[in-house]
Coordinates of C-alpha atoms in Angstrom, one line a residue:
M1 CA 7.1 13.6 -10.5
E2 CA 10.0 15.8 -11.2
N3 CA 13.7 14.6 -11.5
T4 CA 13.0 11.1 -12.8
R5 CA 15.5 11.6 -15.5
K6 CA 18.0 13.3 -13.4
F7 CA 20.6 12.1 -10.7
Y8 CA 21.2 13.8 -7.4
I9 CA 25.0 14.5 -7.4
D10 CA 26.9 17.0 -5.3
G11 CA 23.8 18.8 -4.0
E12 CA 22.0 19.2 -7.2
W13 CA 19.7 17.4 -9.6
V14 CA 21.9 16.9 -12.7
D15 CA 21.5 15.5 -16.2
P16 CA 22.9 12.0 -16.6
I17 CA 26.0 11.5 -18.9
G18 CA 24.5 8.4 -20.6
T19 CA 21.2 8.3 -22.6
D20 CA 19.7 5.0 -21.6
T21 CA 16.3 5.0 -19.9
L22 CA 13.9 2.6 -18.3
D23 CA 10.1 2.6 -17.9
V24 CA 8.8 2.3 -14.3
V25 CA 5.6 0.0 -14.4
N26 CA 2.8 0.0 -12.0
P27 CA 2.3 -3.8 -11.2
A28 CA -1.3 -3.4 -10.8
T29 CA -2.1 -2.0 -14.0
E30 CA 0.8 -3.1 -15.9
Q31 CA 1.0 0.6 -17.3
T32 CA 4.1 2.8 -17.4
I33 CA 4.1 5.4 -14.7
A34 CA 7.4 7.1 -15.2
T35 CA 10.7 7.0 -17.0
I36 CA 14.0 7.1 -15.3
A37 CA 17.5 7.8 -16.6
L38 CA 20.0 4.9 -16.3
G39 CA 23.6 5.7 -15.1
D40 CA 26.9 4.4 -16.5
E41 CA 30.3 4.2 -15.1
K42 CA 30.9 7.9 -15.7
D43 CA 27.9 8.8 -13.7
V44 CA 28.9 6.5 -11.0
D45 CA 32.4 8.1 -10.9
R46 CA 31.1 11.6 -10.8
A47 CA 28.9 10.7 -7.8
V48 CA 31.6 8.8 -6.0
M49 CA 34.2 11.7 -6.4
A50 CA 31.5 14.1 -5.1
A51 CA 31.1 11.8 -2.0
R52 CA 35.0 11.6 -1.6
R53 CA 35.4 15.4 -1.6
A54 CA 32.6 15.8 0.9
F55 CA 34.1 13.2 3.3
D56 CA 36.8 15.5 4.3
S57 CA 34.6 17.8 6.0
F58 CA 31.5 15.7 6.9
G59 CA 33.6 13.0 8.5
S60 CA 34.9 15.6 10.9
T61 CA 31.5 17.0 12.0
T62 CA 30.6 16.8 15.5
R63 CA 28.0 14.6 17.2
A64 CA 25.9 17.7 17.8
D65 CA 26.2 18.6 14.0
R66 CA 24.9 15.2 13.0
I67 CA 22.1 15.1 15.5
A68 CA 20.9 18.5 14.2
L69 CA 21.0 17.1 10.6
L70 CA 19.1 14.0 11.4
C71 CA 16.5 16.0 13.3
R72 CA 15.8 18.1 10.3
I73 CA 15.6 15.1 8.0
I74 CA 13.1 13.5 10.5
E75 CA 11.0 16.6 10.2
G76 CA 11.0 16.7 6.4
Y77 CA 10.3 12.9 6.3
E78 CA 7.3 13.4 8.5
R79 CA 5.9 16.1 6.1
R80 CA 6.2 13.8 3.1
V81 CA 5.5 10.4 4.5
N82 CA 2.2 10.4 2.6
D83 CA 3.9 11.1 -0.7
L84 CA 6.3 8.2 0.0
A85 CA 3.2 5.9 0.8
S86 CA 1.4 6.6 -2.5
T87 CA 4.7 6.4 -4.5
I88 CA 5.4 3.0 -3.2
T89 CA 1.8 1.7 -3.7
Q90 CA 2.2 2.9 -7.4
E91 CA 5.5 1.4 -8.3
M92 CA 5.6 -1.9 -6.3
G93 CA 2.1 -2.6 -5.6
A94 CA 1.9 -2.4 -1.9
P95 CA -1.7 -2.0 -0.6
H96 CA -2.6 1.4 0.4
S97 CA -3.0 0.2 4.1
L98 CA 0.5 -1.4 4.2
A99 CA 2.1 1.5 2.5
T100 CA 0.7 4.0 4.9
T101 CA 1.1 2.0 8.2
A102 CA 4.3 0.1 7.5
Q103 CA 6.2 0.7 4.2
A104 CA 6.6 4.5 4.4
P105 CA 6.8 4.9 8.2
S106 CA 9.6 2.2 8.3
G107 CA 12.1 4.8 7.0
L108 CA 11.1 7.1 9.7
V109 CA 11.6 4.5 12.4
H110 CA 15.3 3.9 11.1
L111 CA 16.0 7.6 11.1
N112 CA 14.6 7.9 14.7
A113 CA 16.7 4.7 15.7
A114 CA 19.9 6.1 14.3
L115 CA 19.3 9.3 16.0
A116 CA 18.9 7.6 19.4
A117 CA 22.1 5.5 18.8
L118 CA 24.1 8.6 17.7
R119 CA 23.1 10.4 21.0
E120 CA 24.2 7.5 23.1
F121 CA 27.3 5.9 21.4
D122 CA 30.7 6.3 22.8
F123 CA 33.0 7.2 20.0
E124 CA 35.9 7.0 22.3
E125 CA 37.0 4.5 25.0
E126 CA 40.0 3.8 27.1
I127 CA 41.8 0.4 27.2
G128 CA 44.7 0.7 29.7
T129 CA 47.1 3.4 28.1
T130 CA 45.4 3.1 24.8
T131 CA 42.6 5.3 23.4
V132 CA 40.3 3.5 20.8
V133 CA 38.6 6.0 18.5
H134 CA 35.6 5.0 16.4
E135 CA 35.8 6.9 13.1
P136 CA 33.5 6.9 10.0
V137 CA 34.5 4.1 7.4
G138 CA 34.5 6.7 4.6
V139 CA 32.6 6.8 1.4
C140 CA 29.9 4.1 1.1
A141 CA 28.0 2.6 -1.8
F142 CA 24.4 1.4 -1.1
I143 CA 22.7 -1.0 -3.4
T144 CA 19.0 -1.4 -2.2
P145 CA 16.0 -3.6 -3.2
W146 CA 12.4 -3.1 -4.4
N147 CA 10.4 -4.9 -1.8
W148 CA 10.6 -2.7 1.2
P149 CA 12.3 0.0 -0.8
V150 CA 12.5 3.2 1.4
N151 CA 12.8 1.0 4.5
Q152 CA 16.2 -0.3 3.2
I153 CA 17.4 3.0 1.8
A154 CA 16.9 4.5 5.4
A155 CA 18.3 1.7 7.2
K156 CA 21.6 2.3 5.5
V157 CA 21.6 6.0 4.9
A158 CA 20.6 7.0 8.6
P159 CA 23.2 5.2 10.4
A160 CA 25.8 6.2 7.8
L161 CA 25.0 9.9 8.3
A162 CA 25.0 9.3 12.0
A163 CA 28.6 7.7 11.7
G164 CA 29.7 10.7 9.5
C165 CA 30.0 8.8 6.2
T166 CA 29.3 10.0 2.8
M167 CA 27.5 7.9 0.3
V168 CA 26.1 6.9 -3.1
V169 CA 22.7 5.2 -3.4
K170 CA 21.7 3.0 -6.1
P171 CA 18.0 2.1 -5.6
S172 CA 16.4 -0.7 -7.4
E173 CA 15.4 0.2 -10.9
V174 CA 12.2 -1.7 -10.6
A175 CA 10.9 0.7 -7.7
P176 CA 13.0 3.8 -7.9
L177 CA 10.6 6.6 -7.4
N178 CA 10.6 6.7 -3.6
A179 CA 14.4 7.3 -3.6
I180 CA 13.7 10.4 -5.5
V181 CA 11.3 11.6 -2.9
F182 CA 13.8 10.6 -0.2
A183 CA 16.6 12.6 -2.0
E184 CA 14.3 15.6 -2.1
I185 CA 13.8 15.3 1.6
L186 CA 17.5 15.2 2.3
H187 CA 18.1 18.2 0.1
E188 CA 15.5 20.3 1.8
A189 CA 17.0 19.3 5.1
G190 CA 20.2 20.9 4.1
V191 CA 22.4 17.8 3.7
P192 CA 25.8 19.2 2.6
A193 CA 26.5 18.8 -1.0
G194 CA 28.2 15.5 -1.8
V195 CA 27.2 13.8 1.4
F196 CA 24.3 12.0 -0.2
N197 CA 24.3 11.1 -4.0
L198 CA 21.7 9.1 -5.9
V199 CA 22.3 7.4 -9.3
H200 CA 19.7 5.1 -11.0
G201 CA 20.7 2.1 -12.8
D202 CA 21.0 -1.7 -13.0
G203 CA 23.1 -4.0 -11.0
P204 CA 25.5 -5.1 -13.9
T205 CA 26.3 -1.7 -14.9
V206 CA 25.9 0.9 -11.9
G207 CA 26.0 -1.8 -9.1
A208 CA 29.1 -3.3 -10.5
A209 CA 30.9 0.1 -11.0
L210 CA 30.1 1.0 -7.5
S211 CA 31.3 -2.2 -6.0
M212 CA 34.5 -2.0 -7.9
H213 CA 35.2 1.7 -7.6
P214 CA 38.6 2.3 -5.7
E215 CA 37.3 5.3 -3.9
I216 CA 34.4 3.4 -2.3
D217 CA 35.4 2.2 1.2
M218 CA 32.4 0.1 1.8
V219 CA 29.4 -1.6 0.0
S220 CA 26.3 -2.3 1.8
F221 CA 24.1 -4.4 -0.2
T222 CA 20.5 -5.9 0.3
G223 CA 19.1 -8.4 -2.3
S224 CA 19.3 -11.9 -3.5
T225 CA 22.2 -14.2 -2.4
R226 CA 23.1 -14.6 -6.0
A227 CA 23.5 -10.9 -6.7
G228 CA 25.3 -10.5 -3.3
I229 CA 28.0 -13.0 -4.4
E230 CA 28.6 -10.8 -7.4
V231 CA 28.9 -7.8 -5.2
A232 CA 31.4 -9.4 -3.0
R233 CA 33.4 -10.6 -6.1
N234 CA 33.6 -7.1 -7.5
A235 CA 34.5 -5.6 -4.2
A236 CA 37.3 -8.0 -3.5
G237 CA 39.8 -6.5 -5.8
T238 CA 40.0 -3.4 -3.6
V239 CA 39.6 -5.1 -0.5
K240 CA 36.8 -2.8 0.7
R241 CA 34.3 -3.7 3.5
V242 CA 31.1 -5.4 2.3
A243 CA 27.9 -5.7 4.3
Q244 CA 25.1 -7.8 3.0
E245 CA 21.6 -8.8 3.8
L246 CA 20.6 -11.5 1.5
G247 CA 17.9 -14.2 0.9
G248 CA 16.2 -16.3 3.4
K249 CA 14.0 -19.4 3.8
S250 CA 13.0 -19.0 7.4
A251 CA 11.5 -21.8 9.4
N252 CA 8.5 -21.3 11.7
I253 CA 8.4 -24.1 14.4
V254 CA 4.9 -24.5 15.9
L255 CA 5.5 -26.7 19.0
D256 CA 2.9 -29.3 20.1
D257 CA 1.7 -27.2 23.1
A258 CA 1.0 -24.0 21.0
D259 CA -2.5 -22.6 20.4
F260 CA -2.8 -23.8 16.8
D261 CA -5.8 -21.7 15.9
D262 CA -4.2 -18.4 16.9
V263 CA -0.6 -19.3 16.0
I264 CA -1.2 -20.8 12.6
T265 CA -3.8 -18.2 11.5
R266 CA -1.4 -15.3 12.6
D267 CA 1.6 -16.7 11.1
V268 CA 0.0 -17.7 7.6
L269 CA -1.4 -14.2 7.3
G270 CA 2.1 -12.9 8.2
V271 CA 3.7 -14.6 5.4
V272 CA 1.2 -13.1 2.7
V273 CA 2.1 -9.4 4.0
N274 CA 3.7 -7.5 1.3
S275 CA 2.6 -10.3 -1.1
G276 CA 5.2 -12.6 0.4
Q277 CA 8.0 -10.4 -0.7
S278 CA 10.0 -10.2 2.5
C279 CA 13.3 -11.9 3.0
N280 CA 12.6 -12.9 6.6
A281 CA 9.1 -14.5 5.9
G282 CA 8.5 -17.7 7.7
S283 CA 7.4 -19.7 4.9
R284 CA 8.6 -23.1 6.0
I285 CA 5.9 -23.8 8.7
L286 CA 7.0 -26.8 10.7
I287 CA 4.0 -28.8 12.3
P288 CA 4.0 -31.9 14.5
S289 CA 3.2 -34.7 12.3
D290 CA 0.2 -35.9 14.5
R291 CA -1.4 -32.4 14.3
M292 CA -0.9 -32.0 10.5
E293 CA -4.7 -32.4 9.7
D294 CA -5.6 -29.6 12.1
A295 CA -3.0 -27.3 10.8
I296 CA -4.1 -27.8 7.1
A297 CA -7.5 -26.9 8.0
I298 CA -6.5 -23.8 9.9
A299 CA -4.1 -22.6 7.2
K300 CA -6.7 -23.0 4.5
A301 CA -9.2 -21.0 6.5
A302 CA -6.7 -18.3 7.2
V303 CA -5.8 -17.9 3.5
E304 CA -9.3 -17.8 2.4
T305 CA -9.7 -14.6 4.4
C306 CA -7.1 -12.8 2.2
V307 CA -8.5 -10.2 -0.3
V308 CA -6.3 -10.0 -3.4
G309 CA -6.8 -7.0 -5.5
P310 CA -5.9 -3.5 -6.6
P311 CA -3.7 -1.9 -4.0
D312 CA -5.7 1.2 -3.9
A313 CA -9.1 -0.6 -3.4
A314 CA -10.7 -0.7 0.0
G315 CA -10.2 -3.9 1.9
T316 CA -7.3 -5.2 -0.2
T317 CA -4.9 -7.2 2.0
V318 CA -2.7 -8.6 -0.8
G319 CA -1.5 -6.6 -3.8
P320 CA 0.3 -7.8 -7.0
L321 CA 3.9 -8.9 -7.0
V322 CA 6.3 -6.2 -8.2
S323 CA 7.0 -7.3 -11.8
Q324 CA 6.3 -9.7 -14.6
A325 CA 9.7 -11.3 -13.9
Q326 CA 8.6 -12.0 -10.2
F327 CA 5.3 -13.2 -11.2
D328 CA 6.9 -15.7 -13.7
K329 CA 9.3 -17.0 -11.1
V330 CA 6.5 -17.4 -8.4
Q331 CA 4.3 -19.3 -11.0
R332 CA 7.3 -21.6 -11.8
L333 CA 7.9 -22.5 -8.3
I334 CA 4.2 -23.2 -7.7
R335 CA 4.2 -25.7 -10.6
T336 CA 7.5 -27.2 -9.4
G337 CA 5.9 -27.8 -5.9
I338 CA 2.9 -29.5 -7.5
D339 CA 5.2 -31.6 -9.9
E340 CA 7.3 -32.7 -6.9
G341 CA 4.5 -33.9 -5.0
G342 CA 3.3 -31.1 -2.8
T343 CA -0.5 -31.1 -2.0
L344 CA -2.2 -27.8 -2.8
V345 CA -4.2 -26.7 0.2
A346 CA -5.1 -23.5 -1.1
G347 CA -4.2 -21.3 -4.1
G348 CA -2.2 -22.6 -6.9
V349 CA -1.0 -21.4 -10.3
D350 CA -2.6 -18.5 -12.5
R351 CA -4.0 -15.2 -11.2
P352 CA -7.0 -15.2 -8.7
A353 CA -10.4 -15.3 -10.3
G354 CA -11.5 -12.0 -11.8
L355 CA -8.1 -10.5 -12.0
F356 CA -7.0 -10.3 -15.6
T357 CA -4.5 -7.5 -15.5
G358 CA -1.7 -7.1 -13.0
Y359 CA 0.9 -9.4 -11.5
Y360 CA -1.4 -11.2 -8.9
V361 CA -0.8 -14.5 -7.5
Q362 CA -3.2 -16.6 -5.4
P363 CA -2.0 -16.8 -1.7
T364 CA -0.8 -20.5 -1.6
V365 CA -0.4 -23.1 0.9
F366 CA 1.4 -26.5 0.3
A367 CA 1.0 -29.7 2.5
D368 CA 3.0 -32.9 2.2
V369 CA 6.2 -31.1 1.7
T370 CA 9.6 -32.5 2.7
N371 CA 12.6 -30.3 3.3
D372 CA 14.4 -31.5 0.2
M373 CA 11.9 -30.2 -2.2
T374 CA 12.6 -27.3 -4.4
I375 CA 9.9 -25.1 -2.8
A376 CA 11.4 -25.7 0.7
R377 CA 15.0 -25.0 -0.5
E378 CA 14.6 -22.0 -2.7
E379 CA 13.4 -18.5 -1.6
I380 CA 10.1 -17.9 -3.6
F381 CA 9.5 -14.4 -2.6
G382 CA 5.8 -14.6 -3.1
P383 CA 2.6 -15.5 -1.0
V384 CA 3.5 -19.1 -0.9
M385 CA 4.1 -21.4 2.2
M386 CA 4.6 -24.9 3.0
L387 CA 3.5 -27.2 5.9
I388 CA 6.4 -29.6 6.8
A389 CA 5.9 -32.4 9.3
Y390 CA 8.3 -33.1 12.2
Q391 CA 8.5 -36.1 14.6
D392 CA 9.6 -34.4 17.8
E393 CA 11.4 -31.2 19.0
A394 CA 14.9 -32.3 17.9
D395 CA 13.6 -33.1 14.5
A396 CA 12.0 -29.7 14.2
I397 CA 15.3 -28.0 15.1
R398 CA 17.2 -30.3 12.5
I399 CA 14.8 -29.3 9.8
A400 CA 14.8 -25.7 10.6
N401 CA 18.6 -25.7 10.4
D402 CA 18.7 -27.7 7.2
T403 CA 19.0 -24.8 4.8
P404 CA 21.9 -22.8 3.3
Y405 CA 20.1 -19.6 4.7
G406 CA 20.0 -18.4 8.3
L407 CA 18.2 -15.0 8.3
S408 CA 15.2 -15.5 10.6
G409 CA 13.1 -18.0 12.4
M410 CA 10.0 -18.3 14.4
V411 CA 9.2 -20.4 17.7
S412 CA 5.7 -20.7 19.3
S413 CA 4.8 -22.5 22.5
S414 CA 2.6 -22.0 25.4
D415 CA 5.7 -22.4 27.6
P416 CA 8.0 -19.4 27.1
Q417 CA 11.0 -21.1 28.4
R418 CA 10.6 -24.0 26.1
A419 CA 10.4 -21.5 23.1
R420 CA 13.5 -19.8 24.4
N421 CA 15.5 -23.0 24.5
V422 CA 14.5 -23.9 20.9
A423 CA 15.4 -20.4 19.8
R424 CA 18.9 -20.8 21.1
K425 CA 19.5 -23.9 18.8
L426 CA 18.4 -22.1 15.6
R427 CA 21.3 -21.0 13.4
T428 CA 19.7 -17.8 12.5
G429 CA 20.5 -14.0 13.1
M430 CA 16.9 -13.5 14.4
V431 CA 14.1 -15.4 16.0
H432 CA 10.6 -14.3 16.9
L433 CA 9.1 -15.9 20.0
N434 CA 5.4 -16.3 20.0
G435 CA 4.9 -13.7 17.4
A436 CA 7.0 -11.0 18.8
P437 CA 7.6 -8.2 16.1
L438 CA 10.8 -6.8 15.0
A439 CA 12.6 -4.4 17.3
F440 CA 14.3 -1.6 15.4
D441 CA 17.0 -1.0 18.0
A442 CA 18.0 -4.6 17.8
P443 CA 20.3 -6.2 15.2
F444 CA 18.8 -7.3 11.7
G445 CA 20.9 -9.7 9.7
G446 CA 21.6 -13.3 9.1
Y447 CA 24.0 -16.3 9.2
R448 CA 25.6 -18.2 6.2
Q449 CA 24.1 -17.4 2.8
S450 CA 21.9 -14.8 4.4
G451 CA 24.7 -12.4 4.5
N452 CA 26.9 -10.8 7.0
G453 CA 26.8 -7.6 9.0
R454 CA 23.9 -6.2 11.0
E455 CA 21.5 -3.3 10.4
F456 CA 19.1 -1.3 12.8
G457 CA 20.1 1.0 15.7
R458 CA 23.4 0.9 17.4
F459 CA 24.4 -2.3 15.6
G460 CA 23.7 -0.4 12.3
L461 CA 25.8 2.5 13.4
M462 CA 28.8 0.3 14.2
E463 CA 28.8 -1.2 10.6
F464 CA 29.9 2.3 9.4
L465 CA 32.7 2.9 11.9
E466 CA 36.4 1.9 11.8
A467 CA 38.2 1.3 15.2
K468 CA 41.5 3.2 15.6
A469 CA 43.9 2.3 18.5
I470 CA 46.1 5.1 19.6
F471 CA 48.7 3.4 21.8
G472 CA 50.3 5.3 24.7
D473 CA 47.6 8.1 24.4
N474 CA 46.9 7.6 28.2
A475 CA 50.5 7.0 29.4
G476 CA 50.3 10.2 31.4

């Protein structure tokens, strides 16, 4: 791949100012597949100032201009979606089937959702004699994660472009190569120089420099709650807007009238998608106490259908975790679950049988878990789930809400109205009823320590707009 040791700044691939580099490791083979340059504060400043210069003109473009630009980007993305899929498989271990059907196409979905929102959004409204004008917030910094890498880049870049913002992107240094392909797509689509800039680096250096930079008007961050707190602290000195999509420990309430075979099988397999590395995974599965034995048997059978192996092998459904650090964290938490009294229903510590290289983890199910255990409190970010017993519906709601997070939740029942009633009592930004999938024109985001702000569609577009009141504009 070209441009791995360069940054995309002011419409060109340029050499970094600093000299630090980092190897990108294929998590399935543990072999280096590329080396990227790592930026420093000077690289950040160069990119930010390019975005600042570009904002004067891009922030004043018309709706039609930005629609045409997004259409060209979409065309280019469609041509290179297979390149993105293969890149994501190599750098973060997503199975080929997942990379081609979900990981890479998700960026295209966000581009189309932003385009639809741009076409429909009313940028001016009248309130009595006042005109309210919605204007782009300005220069944005995007700090994105490795687990759904191009999904999270596109979820920020697409609505920001639709709003008329300029930007600097710092992708995860763990899985940065897809961002290079994305930048090439935008360049080929004719994004004006300085509107989109890409600088690789780590959080403490590039991420902090972006968050603190006085010429950045907004930071949008996706990642851990711990890192999000640091971003907010760094941004506070310049009182810039901060939007965060952080961690989660989502509860999945299986009500007593649900079809247990279908629901538990579906949702156990849902947790292990992407090797469990999804912030909205419903890993706390709440089961009526008198149906726990049935649930254990169904969950065990479901996990045993998973095929863990190389992401490019036919039939693989669960690939490796993204890195050695992530592997070590998940192994530690599985051991903690055992030490604190959880019963292993399936899986456990160490790699699956026959896999000696790669950051592979056994899909793991715990029973006899209470909501005060570490594995029920901490975000594991691996293919690990726990069955937690509840006594009645009120108890299930109490347990579900007993968490510092509030990103997502799931409720299943044969009675749709009953499921709706429970959903409205969950303190989360999203709830899936009876397995309903995400809708990319609906808001994505959470409560409490799962962050603030919303992404996707019209709601994502609104995050990048300021409201200006012009009093007396309609006085006649």
